[in-house]
mmCIF file of C-alpha atoms in Angstrom:
data_model
loop_
_atom_site.group_PDB
_atom_site.id
_atom_site.type_symbol
_atom_site.label_atom_id
_atom_site.label_comp_id
_atom_site.label_asym_id
_atom_site.label_seq_id
_atom_site.Cartn_x
_atom_site.Cartn_y
_atom_site.Cartn_z
ATOM 1 C CA UNK A 263 156.857 11.099 13.109
ATOM 2 C CA UNK A 264 153.750 12.694 15.016
ATOM 3 C CA UNK A 265 151.566 9.787 15.173
ATOM 4 C CA UNK A 266 147.759 11.257 13.505
ATOM 5 C CA UNK A 267 145.519 11.270 16.274
ATOM 6 C CA UNK A 268 141.907 9.679 15.759
ATOM 7 C CA UNK A 269 138.505 9.497 16.730
ATOM 8 C CA UNK A 270 135.170 7.957 16.459
ATOM 9 C CA UNK A 271 132.104 10.274 16.601
ATOM 10 C CA UNK A 272 128.591 8.269 17.006
ATOM 11 C CA UNK A 273 125.748 9.697 15.006
ATOM 12 C CA UNK A 274 125.965 12.220 12.099
ATOM 13 C CA UNK A 275 123.004 14.420 13.202
ATOM 14 C CA UNK A 276 124.205 18.310 13.596
ATOM 15 C CA UNK A 277 125.857 17.618 17.134
ATOM 16 C CA UNK A 278 127.880 14.731 14.759
ATOM 17 C CA UNK A 279 129.255 16.317 12.273
ATOM 18 C CA UNK A 280 129.850 20.183 14.141
ATOM 19 C CA UNK A 281 132.223 17.443 16.209
ATOM 20 C CA UNK A 282 133.835 16.329 13.095
ATOM 21 C CA UNK A 283 134.401 18.799 11.159
ATOM 22 C CA UNK A 284 136.174 20.895 14.254
ATOM 23 C CA UNK A 285 138.286 17.440 15.173
ATOM 24 C CA UNK A 286 138.802 17.115 11.504
ATOM 25 C CA UNK A 287 140.370 20.613 11.176
ATOM 26 C CA UNK A 288 142.989 19.837 13.666
ATOM 27 C CA UNK A 289 144.318 17.193 11.913
ATOM 28 C CA UNK A 290 142.682 13.691 13.368
ATOM 29 C CA UNK A 291 141.230 10.709 11.336
ATOM 30 C CA UNK A 292 137.600 11.065 12.079
ATOM 31 C CA UNK A 293 135.264 8.038 11.715
ATOM 32 C CA UNK A 294 131.894 8.797 11.741
ATOM 33 C CA UNK A 295 129.462 6.453 12.125
ATOM 34 C CA UNK A 296 125.629 6.980 11.386
ATOM 35 C CA UNK A 297 122.925 4.143 11.936
ATOM 36 C CA UNK A 298 120.877 5.314 8.827
ATOM 37 C CA UNK A 299 121.396 5.892 5.228
ATOM 38 C CA UNK A 300 121.495 9.695 5.291
ATOM 39 C CA UNK A 301 123.829 12.223 7.541
ATOM 40 C CA UNK A 302 121.833 14.983 9.466
ATOM 41 C CA UNK A 303 119.917 13.366 12.122
ATOM 42 C CA UNK A 304 116.683 14.296 12.982
ATOM 43 C CA UNK A 305 117.417 18.092 11.678
ATOM 44 C CA UNK A 306 116.473 16.369 7.942
ATOM 45 C CA UNK A 307 112.972 15.696 9.039
ATOM 46 C CA UNK A 308 112.280 19.089 9.927
ATOM 47 C CA UNK A 309 110.916 21.906 7.956
ATOM 48 C CA UNK A 310 112.037 24.899 9.226
ATOM 49 C CA UNK A 311 113.657 25.966 11.893
ATOM 50 C CA UNK A 312 112.060 28.097 15.210
ATOM 51 C CA UNK A 313 112.312 31.200 15.425
ATOM 52 C CA UNK A 314 113.996 31.884 12.115
ATOM 53 C CA UNK A 315 112.002 30.399 10.158
ATOM 54 C CA UNK A 316 114.548 29.159 8.158
ATOM 55 C CA UNK A 317 114.548 26.124 5.815
ATOM 56 C CA UNK A 318 116.083 23.575 7.544
ATOM 57 C CA UNK A 319 117.289 21.369 5.047
ATOM 58 C CA UNK A 320 119.317 24.560 3.614
ATOM 59 C CA UNK A 321 120.782 24.797 6.674
ATOM 60 C CA UNK A 322 122.341 21.425 7.670
ATOM 61 C CA UNK A 323 123.288 20.489 3.903
ATOM 62 C CA UNK A 324 126.747 22.271 4.042
ATOM 63 C CA UNK A 325 127.675 20.556 6.874
ATOM 64 C CA UNK A 326 126.589 17.732 5.149
ATOM 65 C CA UNK A 327 128.619 18.692 2.076
ATOM 66 C CA UNK A 328 132.150 19.744 4.149
ATOM 67 C CA UNK A 329 131.927 16.097 5.970
ATOM 68 C CA UNK A 330 131.180 14.842 2.418
ATOM 69 C CA UNK A 331 134.045 16.637 1.223
ATOM 70 C CA UNK A 332 136.651 16.523 3.695
ATOM 71 C CA UNK A 333 139.172 13.704 3.167
ATOM 72 C CA UNK A 334 140.067 12.406 6.854
ATOM 73 C CA UNK A 335 136.330 12.555 7.925
ATOM 74 C CA UNK A 336 135.363 8.690 6.917
ATOM 75 C CA UNK A 337 131.581 7.981 6.770
ATOM 76 C CA UNK A 338 129.791 4.995 7.973
ATOM 77 C CA UNK A 339 125.710 4.569 7.086
ATOM 78 C CA UNK A 340 123.807 2.109 7.852
ATOM 79 C CA UNK A 341 126.676 0.937 10.682
ATOM 80 C CA UNK A 342 126.550 0.189 14.016
ATOM 81 C CA UNK A 343 128.617 -0.526 16.785
ATOM 82 C CA UNK A 344 129.064 -4.139 17.326
ATOM 83 C CA UNK A 345 131.630 -3.712 20.369
ATOM 84 C CA UNK A 346 134.137 -1.384 22.103
ATOM 85 C CA UNK A 347 137.685 -2.372 23.933
ATOM 86 C CA UNK A 348 140.730 -0.308 25.601
ATOM 87 C CA UNK A 349 141.111 2.750 26.680
ATOM 88 C CA UNK A 350 141.843 6.220 25.894
ATOM 89 C CA UNK A 351 144.866 6.493 23.301
ATOM 90 C CA UNK A 352 144.004 2.879 22.187
ATOM 91 C CA UNK A 353 140.122 2.044 21.905
ATOM 92 C CA UNK A 354 138.840 -0.766 19.533
ATOM 93 C CA UNK A 355 135.924 -0.895 17.845
ATOM 94 C CA UNK A 356 133.862 -3.219 16.010
ATOM 95 C CA UNK A 357 131.655 -1.759 13.570
ATOM 96 C CA UNK A 358 129.249 -3.448 11.725
ATOM 97 C CA UNK A 359 127.312 -2.444 8.232
ATOM 98 C CA UNK A 360 124.458 -3.226 6.737
ATOM 99 C CA UNK A 361 124.899 -4.118 3.175
ATOM 100 C CA UNK A 362 122.809 -2.577 0.349
ATOM 101 C CA UNK A 363 122.311 -6.354 -1.642
ATOM 102 C CA UNK A 364 121.435 -9.661 0.236
ATOM 103 C CA UNK A 365 125.234 -10.030 1.325
ATOM 104 C CA UNK A 366 126.204 -10.165 4.080
ATOM 105 C CA UNK A 367 126.841 -7.446 6.346
ATOM 106 C CA UNK A 368 130.477 -5.839 6.724
ATOM 107 C CA UNK A 369 132.628 -5.622 9.942
ATOM 108 C CA UNK A 370 134.935 -3.717 10.027
ATOM 109 C CA UNK A 371 137.255 -2.735 13.275
ATOM 110 C CA UNK A 372 138.784 0.496 13.629
ATOM 111 C CA UNK A 373 141.117 2.098 16.263
ATOM 112 C CA UNK A 374 140.627 5.246 18.167
ATOM 113 C CA UNK A 375 142.356 7.412 20.793
ATOM 114 C CA UNK A 376 138.872 9.090 21.986
ATOM 115 C CA UNK A 377 134.975 8.587 21.090
ATOM 116 C CA UNK A 378 132.614 11.399 20.866
ATOM 117 C CA UNK A 379 129.199 9.997 21.592
ATOM 118 C CA UNK A 380 126.691 12.235 19.311
ATOM 119 C CA UNK A 381 123.093 10.079 19.301
ATOM 120 C CA UNK A 382 121.260 12.675 19.690
ATOM 121 C CA UNK A 383 117.390 11.573 20.929
ATOM 122 C CA UNK A 384 114.206 10.246 20.247
ATOM 123 C CA UNK A 385 110.599 11.174 20.480
ATOM 124 C CA UNK A 386 108.776 9.617 24.076
ATOM 125 C CA UNK A 387 106.360 6.503 22.890
ATOM 126 C CA UNK A 388 103.096 8.324 22.361
ATOM 127 C CA UNK A 389 100.932 5.581 22.944
ATOM 128 C CA UNK A 390 102.232 5.524 26.527
ATOM 129 C CA UNK A 391 99.812 8.445 27.457
ATOM 130 C CA UNK A 392 96.367 6.341 26.258
ATOM 131 C CA UNK A 393 94.621 9.700 26.839
ATOM 132 C CA UNK A 394 95.128 11.204 23.642
ATOM 133 C CA UNK A 395 94.483 7.653 21.460
ATOM 134 C CA UNK A 396 97.545 8.135 19.357
ATOM 135 C CA UNK A 397 97.768 5.020 17.267
ATOM 136 C CA UNK A 398 94.007 4.803 17.750
ATOM 137 C CA UNK A 399 92.663 7.633 15.686
ATOM 138 C CA UNK A 400 94.455 8.562 12.356
ATOM 139 C CA UNK A 401 93.874 12.423 13.244
ATOM 140 C CA UNK A 402 96.096 12.188 16.093
ATOM 141 C CA UNK A 403 99.632 12.835 14.999
ATOM 142 C CA UNK A 404 103.085 14.025 17.052
ATOM 143 C CA UNK A 405 105.133 16.983 15.888
ATOM 144 C CA UNK A 406 107.808 15.353 14.229
ATOM 145 C CA UNK A 407 104.881 13.873 11.861
ATOM 146 C CA UNK A 408 103.339 17.395 11.401
ATOM 147 C CA UNK A 409 107.262 18.348 10.177
ATOM 148 C CA UNK A 410 107.582 15.785 8.108
ATOM 149 C CA UNK A 411 104.016 16.812 6.671
ATOM 150 C CA UNK A 412 105.225 20.786 6.499
ATOM 151 C CA UNK A 413 108.091 19.671 3.772
ATOM 152 C CA UNK A 414 108.020 20.190 0.374
ATOM 153 C CA UNK A 415 108.995 17.001 -0.027
ATOM 154 C CA UNK A 416 107.162 15.533 2.775
ATOM 155 C CA UNK A 417 103.821 12.951 2.384
ATOM 156 C CA UNK A 418 101.641 15.529 1.099
ATOM 157 C CA UNK A 419 103.913 17.952 -0.253
ATOM 158 C CA UNK A 420 104.037 20.205 2.259
ATOM 159 C CA UNK A 421 100.356 20.737 2.665
ATOM 160 C CA UNK A 422 99.058 20.397 5.978
ATOM 161 C CA UNK A 423 95.974 17.634 5.647
ATOM 162 C CA UNK A 424 93.925 15.245 7.649
ATOM 163 C CA UNK A 425 95.442 11.869 7.591
ATOM 164 C CA UNK A 426 92.232 10.023 7.352
ATOM 165 C CA UNK A 427 90.690 11.719 4.548
ATOM 166 C CA UNK A 428 93.541 13.887 2.741
ATOM 167 C CA UNK A 429 91.089 17.118 3.329
ATOM 168 C CA UNK A 430 91.570 20.619 4.957
ATOM 169 C CA UNK A 431 91.985 20.623 8.421
ATOM 170 C CA UNK A 432 89.225 23.329 9.827
ATOM 171 C CA UNK A 433 90.566 23.826 13.066
ATOM 172 C CA UNK A 434 94.003 22.214 14.909
ATOM 173 C CA UNK A 435 94.945 21.367 18.569
ATOM 174 C CA UNK A 436 98.886 21.218 19.496
ATOM 175 C CA UNK A 437 99.180 19.262 22.971
ATOM 176 C CA UNK A 438 102.613 20.405 24.244
ATOM 177 C CA UNK A 439 104.452 18.795 27.158
ATOM 178 C CA UNK A 440 103.460 15.323 26.136
ATOM 179 C CA UNK A 441 105.310 13.354 28.322
ATOM 180 C CA UNK A 442 107.624 15.323 29.576
ATOM 181 C CA UNK A 443 107.361 17.453 33.184
ATOM 182 C CA UNK A 444 105.392 14.456 34.473
ATOM 183 C CA UNK A 445 106.112 12.198 37.276
ATOM 184 C CA UNK A 446 104.628 9.222 35.500
ATOM 185 C CA UNK A 447 106.519 9.518 32.542
ATOM 186 C CA UNK A 448 109.603 11.666 31.549
ATOM 187 C CA UNK A 449 110.088 14.796 34.701
ATOM 188 C CA UNK A 450 112.297 17.186 32.621
ATOM 189 C CA UNK A 451 111.011 19.584 30.255
ATOM 190 C CA UNK A 452 111.870 19.296 26.752
ATOM 191 C CA UNK A 453 113.762 22.632 25.431
ATOM 192 C CA UNK A 454 111.981 22.900 22.265
ATOM 193 C CA UNK A 455 108.368 22.246 22.495
ATOM 194 C CA UNK A 456 106.734 25.105 23.329
ATOM 195 C CA UNK A 457 108.456 27.081 20.280
ATOM 196 C CA UNK A 458 107.894 23.938 18.290
ATOM 197 C CA UNK A 459 103.834 24.252 18.589
ATOM 198 C CA UNK A 460 104.197 27.837 17.945
ATOM 199 C CA UNK A 461 105.930 26.983 15.046
ATOM 200 C CA UNK A 462 103.516 24.698 13.693
ATOM 201 C CA UNK A 463 100.700 27.219 14.849
ATOM 202 C CA UNK A 464 102.450 29.953 12.555
ATOM 203 C CA UNK A 465 102.702 27.505 9.770
ATOM 204 C CA UNK A 466 98.921 26.963 9.268
ATOM 205 C CA UNK A 467 98.795 30.117 9.707
ATOM 206 C CA UNK A 468 101.224 30.871 6.918
ATOM 207 C CA UNK A 469 99.138 28.246 4.863
ATOM 208 C CA UNK A 470 95.677 28.404 5.308
ATOM 209 C CA UNK A 471 94.970 32.573 7.018
ATOM 210 C CA UNK A 472 92.198 32.056 9.391
ATOM 211 C CA UNK A 473 90.342 29.851 7.225
ATOM 212 C CA UNK A 474 91.447 27.442 10.287
ATOM 213 C CA UNK A 475 91.262 28.073 13.869
ATOM 214 C CA UNK A 476 94.390 26.759 15.687
ATOM 215 C CA UNK A 477 94.540 26.114 19.613
ATOM 216 C CA UNK A 478 97.674 25.763 21.404
ATOM 217 C CA UNK A 479 96.868 23.877 24.794
ATOM 218 C CA UNK A 480 99.971 24.362 27.211
ATOM 219 C CA UNK A 481 101.439 24.493 30.903
ATOM 220 C CA UNK A 482 103.218 27.349 30.222
ATOM 221 C CA UNK A 483 104.714 29.263 27.660
ATOM 222 C CA UNK A 484 108.691 28.933 27.954
ATOM 223 C CA UNK A 485 109.631 30.817 24.798
ATOM 224 C CA UNK A 486 113.010 30.436 25.390
ATOM 225 C CA UNK A 487 116.116 32.019 22.821
ATOM 226 C CA UNK A 488 117.369 35.107 21.964
ATOM 227 C CA UNK A 489 114.455 35.758 19.374
ATOM 228 C CA UNK A 490 111.991 33.481 21.110
ATOM 229 C CA UNK A 491 109.379 35.701 23.023
ATOM 230 C CA UNK A 492 109.155 37.832 19.689
ATOM 231 C CA UNK A 493 108.365 34.971 18.337
ATOM 232 C CA UNK A 494 105.693 33.932 20.524
ATOM 233 C CA UNK A 495 103.935 37.657 20.362
ATOM 234 C CA UNK A 496 104.037 37.628 16.528
ATOM 235 C CA UNK A 497 101.912 34.162 16.399
ATOM 236 C CA UNK A 498 99.413 35.053 19.222
ATOM 237 C CA UNK A 499 99.169 37.999 17.303
ATOM 238 C CA UNK A 500 98.329 35.476 14.266
ATOM 239 C CA UNK A 501 95.093 34.884 16.466
ATOM 240 C CA UNK A 502 95.662 31.925 17.530
ATOM 241 C CA UNK A 503 94.287 30.805 20.766
ATOM 242 C CA UNK A 504 96.756 29.752 23.662
ATOM 243 C CA UNK A 505 94.499 27.784 26.351
ATOM 244 C CA UNK A 506 96.482 27.006 29.620
ATOM 245 C CA UNK A 507 95.398 23.649 30.568
ATOM 246 C CA UNK A 508 96.140 20.256 29.018
ATOM 247 C CA UNK A 509 92.895 18.028 27.168
ATOM 248 C CA UNK A 510 91.877 15.284 29.528
ATOM 249 C CA UNK A 511 90.706 12.894 26.844
ATOM 250 C CA UNK A 512 90.534 13.177 22.934
ATOM 251 C CA UNK A 513 87.034 11.194 21.623
ATOM 252 C CA UNK A 514 86.201 10.960 17.918
ATOM 253 C CA UNK A 515 82.779 11.153 16.663
ATOM 254 C CA UNK A 516 82.240 8.911 13.568
ATOM 255 C CA UNK A 517 83.457 11.560 10.544
ATOM 256 C CA UNK A 518 86.858 11.201 12.188
ATOM 257 C CA UNK A 519 86.084 14.539 14.395
ATOM 258 C CA UNK A 520 87.875 14.471 17.429
ATOM 259 C CA UNK A 521 86.752 16.696 20.953
ATOM 260 C CA UNK A 522 89.198 17.908 23.600
ATOM 261 C CA UNK A 523 88.009 18.670 26.996
ATOM 262 C CA UNK A 524 90.175 21.163 28.581
ATOM 263 C CA UNK A 525 89.923 22.927 31.780
ATOM 264 C CA UNK A 526 91.332 26.862 31.156
ATOM 265 C CA UNK A 527 93.555 28.096 33.836
ATOM 266 C CA UNK A 528 93.354 31.617 32.813
ATOM 267 C CA UNK A 529 89.848 31.693 32.253
ATOM 268 C CA UNK A 530 88.645 28.983 35.425
ATOM 269 C CA UNK A 531 86.309 27.240 32.354
ATOM 270 C CA UNK A 532 85.990 24.164 30.798
ATOM 271 C CA UNK A 533 86.432 24.395 27.389
ATOM 272 C CA UNK A 534 85.247 21.680 24.985
ATOM 273 C CA UNK A 535 87.036 21.709 21.329
ATOM 274 C CA UNK A 536 86.372 20.247 18.268
ATOM 275 C CA UNK A 537 89.704 19.611 16.057
ATOM 276 C CA UNK A 538 90.561 17.977 12.782
ATOM 277 C CA UNK A 539 93.626 17.520 13.768
ATOM 278 C CA UNK A 540 95.824 17.166 17.225
ATOM 279 C CA UNK A 541 99.574 17.749 17.259
ATOM 280 C CA UNK A 542 101.334 16.066 20.067
ATOM 281 C CA UNK A 543 104.444 17.997 20.893
ATOM 282 C CA UNK A 544 106.398 14.642 22.801
ATOM 283 C CA UNK A 545 108.407 14.664 25.063
ATOM 284 C CA UNK A 546 112.370 14.053 23.827
ATOM 285 C CA UNK A 547 114.639 10.838 25.228
ATOM 286 C CA UNK A 548 117.921 10.492 24.530
ATOM 287 C CA UNK A 549 119.292 7.276 22.355
ATOM 288 C CA UNK A 550 121.237 5.535 24.906
ATOM 289 C CA UNK A 551 121.958 2.254 23.229
ATOM 290 C CA UNK A 552 125.427 1.863 23.390
ATOM 291 C CA UNK A 553 125.188 2.567 27.200
ATOM 292 C CA UNK A 554 126.724 -1.059 28.015
ATOM 293 C CA UNK A 555 129.048 -1.392 25.263
ATOM 294 C CA UNK A 556 130.783 1.821 26.236
ATOM 295 C CA UNK A 557 130.520 1.142 29.895
ATOM 296 C CA UNK A 558 128.850 4.560 30.567
ATOM 297 C CA UNK A 559 126.419 4.991 33.171
ATOM 298 C CA UNK A 560 123.126 7.016 32.812
ATOM 299 C CA UNK A 561 121.825 9.420 36.128
ATOM 300 C CA UNK A 562 118.390 9.367 37.388
ATOM 301 C CA UNK A 563 116.877 10.813 34.583
ATOM 302 C CA UNK A 564 118.271 8.632 32.079
ATOM 303 C CA UNK A 565 120.589 10.176 30.484
ATOM 304 C CA UNK A 566 124.473 9.459 30.013
ATOM 305 C CA UNK A 567 126.356 10.538 33.456
ATOM 306 C CA UNK A 568 128.547 13.562 33.073
ATOM 307 C CA UNK A 569 131.784 13.903 34.670
ATOM 308 C CA UNK A 570 130.126 17.247 35.933
ATOM 309 C CA UNK A 571 126.714 18.183 35.677
ATOM 310 C CA UNK A 572 128.269 22.166 35.648
ATOM 311 C CA UNK A 573 131.583 21.774 35.175
ATOM 312 C CA UNK A 574 132.255 19.351 32.793
ATOM 313 C CA UNK A 575 129.006 18.426 30.689
ATOM 314 C CA UNK A 576 131.039 16.902 27.688
ATOM 315 C CA UNK A 577 132.369 14.414 29.436
ATOM 316 C CA UNK A 578 132.000 11.326 31.121
ATOM 317 C CA UNK A 579 132.934 9.293 33.614
ATOM 318 C CA UNK A 580 135.112 7.128 31.202
ATOM 319 C CA UNK A 581 138.163 9.226 30.496
ATOM 320 C CA UNK A 582 138.711 9.434 26.826
ATOM 321 C CA UNK A 583 135.014 8.867 26.034
ATOM 322 C CA UNK A 584 132.926 12.545 25.418
ATOM 323 C CA UNK A 585 128.921 14.044 24.974
ATOM 324 C CA UNK A 586 128.052 16.361 22.232
ATOM 325 C CA UNK A 587 124.649 17.814 21.720
ATOM 326 C CA UNK A 588 121.130 16.723 23.090
ATOM 327 C CA UNK A 589 122.521 12.942 24.167
ATOM 328 C CA UNK A 590 123.239 14.917 27.011
ATOM 329 C CA UNK A 591 120.486 16.784 27.731
ATOM 330 C CA UNK A 592 117.957 18.784 25.796
ATOM 331 C CA UNK A 593 118.731 21.136 23.187
ATOM 332 C CA UNK A 594 118.049 23.604 20.716
ATOM 333 C CA UNK A 595 120.434 23.752 17.303
ATOM 334 C CA UNK A 596 122.510 26.580 18.552
ATOM 335 C CA UNK A 597 122.577 24.962 21.602
ATOM 336 C CA UNK A 598 124.016 21.443 20.398
ATOM 337 C CA UNK A 599 126.402 23.353 17.809
ATOM 338 C CA UNK A 600 128.289 24.991 20.503
ATOM 339 C CA UNK A 601 127.947 21.882 23.101
ATOM 340 C CA UNK A 602 129.351 19.815 19.888
ATOM 341 C CA UNK A 603 132.393 22.345 19.564
ATOM 342 C CA UNK A 604 133.356 21.790 23.256
ATOM 343 C CA UNK A 605 133.456 17.985 23.213
ATOM 344 C CA UNK A 606 135.295 18.381 19.925
ATOM 345 C CA UNK A 607 138.007 20.627 22.799
ATOM 346 C CA UNK A 608 137.816 18.256 25.094
ATOM 347 C CA UNK A 609 138.584 15.345 22.856
ATOM 348 C CA UNK A 610 141.294 17.741 21.152
ATOM 349 C CA UNK A 611 142.982 18.026 24.391
ATOM 350 C CA UNK A 612 142.339 14.510 26.400
ATOM 351 C CA UNK A 613 144.940 13.410 23.209
ATOM 352 C CA UNK A 614 147.611 16.173 23.637
ATOM 353 C CA UNK A 615 147.975 14.874 27.911
ATOM 354 C CA UNK A 616 148.407 11.533 26.003
ATOM 355 C CA UNK A 617 151.055 12.847 24.185
#
């Protein structure tokens, strides 16, 4: 009788869910581990998805339900990897699962033929860019915090408000490429920030119309994806003002309003913009905490090293360990789905080679 093949998938965001579903459909026993309490990854914190403006939770919920209802996917939440031994065909993984009561954490060991790493990314620390005063001025927030504000079940029940007094802002500034495309921080493009900012400005217009001024400060606008350029032009037509430059510093007045000086390269003028809310569209870093336990080297940009940067982006130098989604490089959701399915296919083929 043929032994059932098995895989460990680390991370239950879009990438981890897609890879798990693909492999389960092909007869694998899937062990899906997630460090958070719920499945869904970063998408759980988003309001709508660019450029379609579809509801984020409604988009991912069917994937979550399929995973929960698939008998050969065993899910561990509030869990982390303690150690990994062995090699392709016989990885032994120690998992520690936090107990929801005051009891000791639960330890468990599983065996897997292959491992798929789908740990995703996190926002770059905005406090490292001192000129924006994140963490010091309450009305300076990150794009992800803005997303949570836009959600109907978020902290403000979907209303875009000043954090300091809960009032409607009179103007909002969105700053692109904060920490990314910067030799002092992250040298690479985050791939998502431009369209995120465009979406954020549109959500402001959708909520308040032209009662609130909206400004986008940019290096250049990269409206990628099939519908990205049309979405960008749509928001420009909504009279969102695009300023070709980045603020030098954010200053706060006694009433909590903020002032930003920006040199606009399009007009060759130094502009002074007053805002009640500044939204920092942050660069993204991969979650690579498992690098030592998995023994995967990092490349010069801090991502897990691929077997080949062009021809094998879902494979690693460690045989039997694969990458899925934005842990390999910044990706939008459509790209994540494709990359995760590719990782699942590579994992499947590698077990066939083992016999």
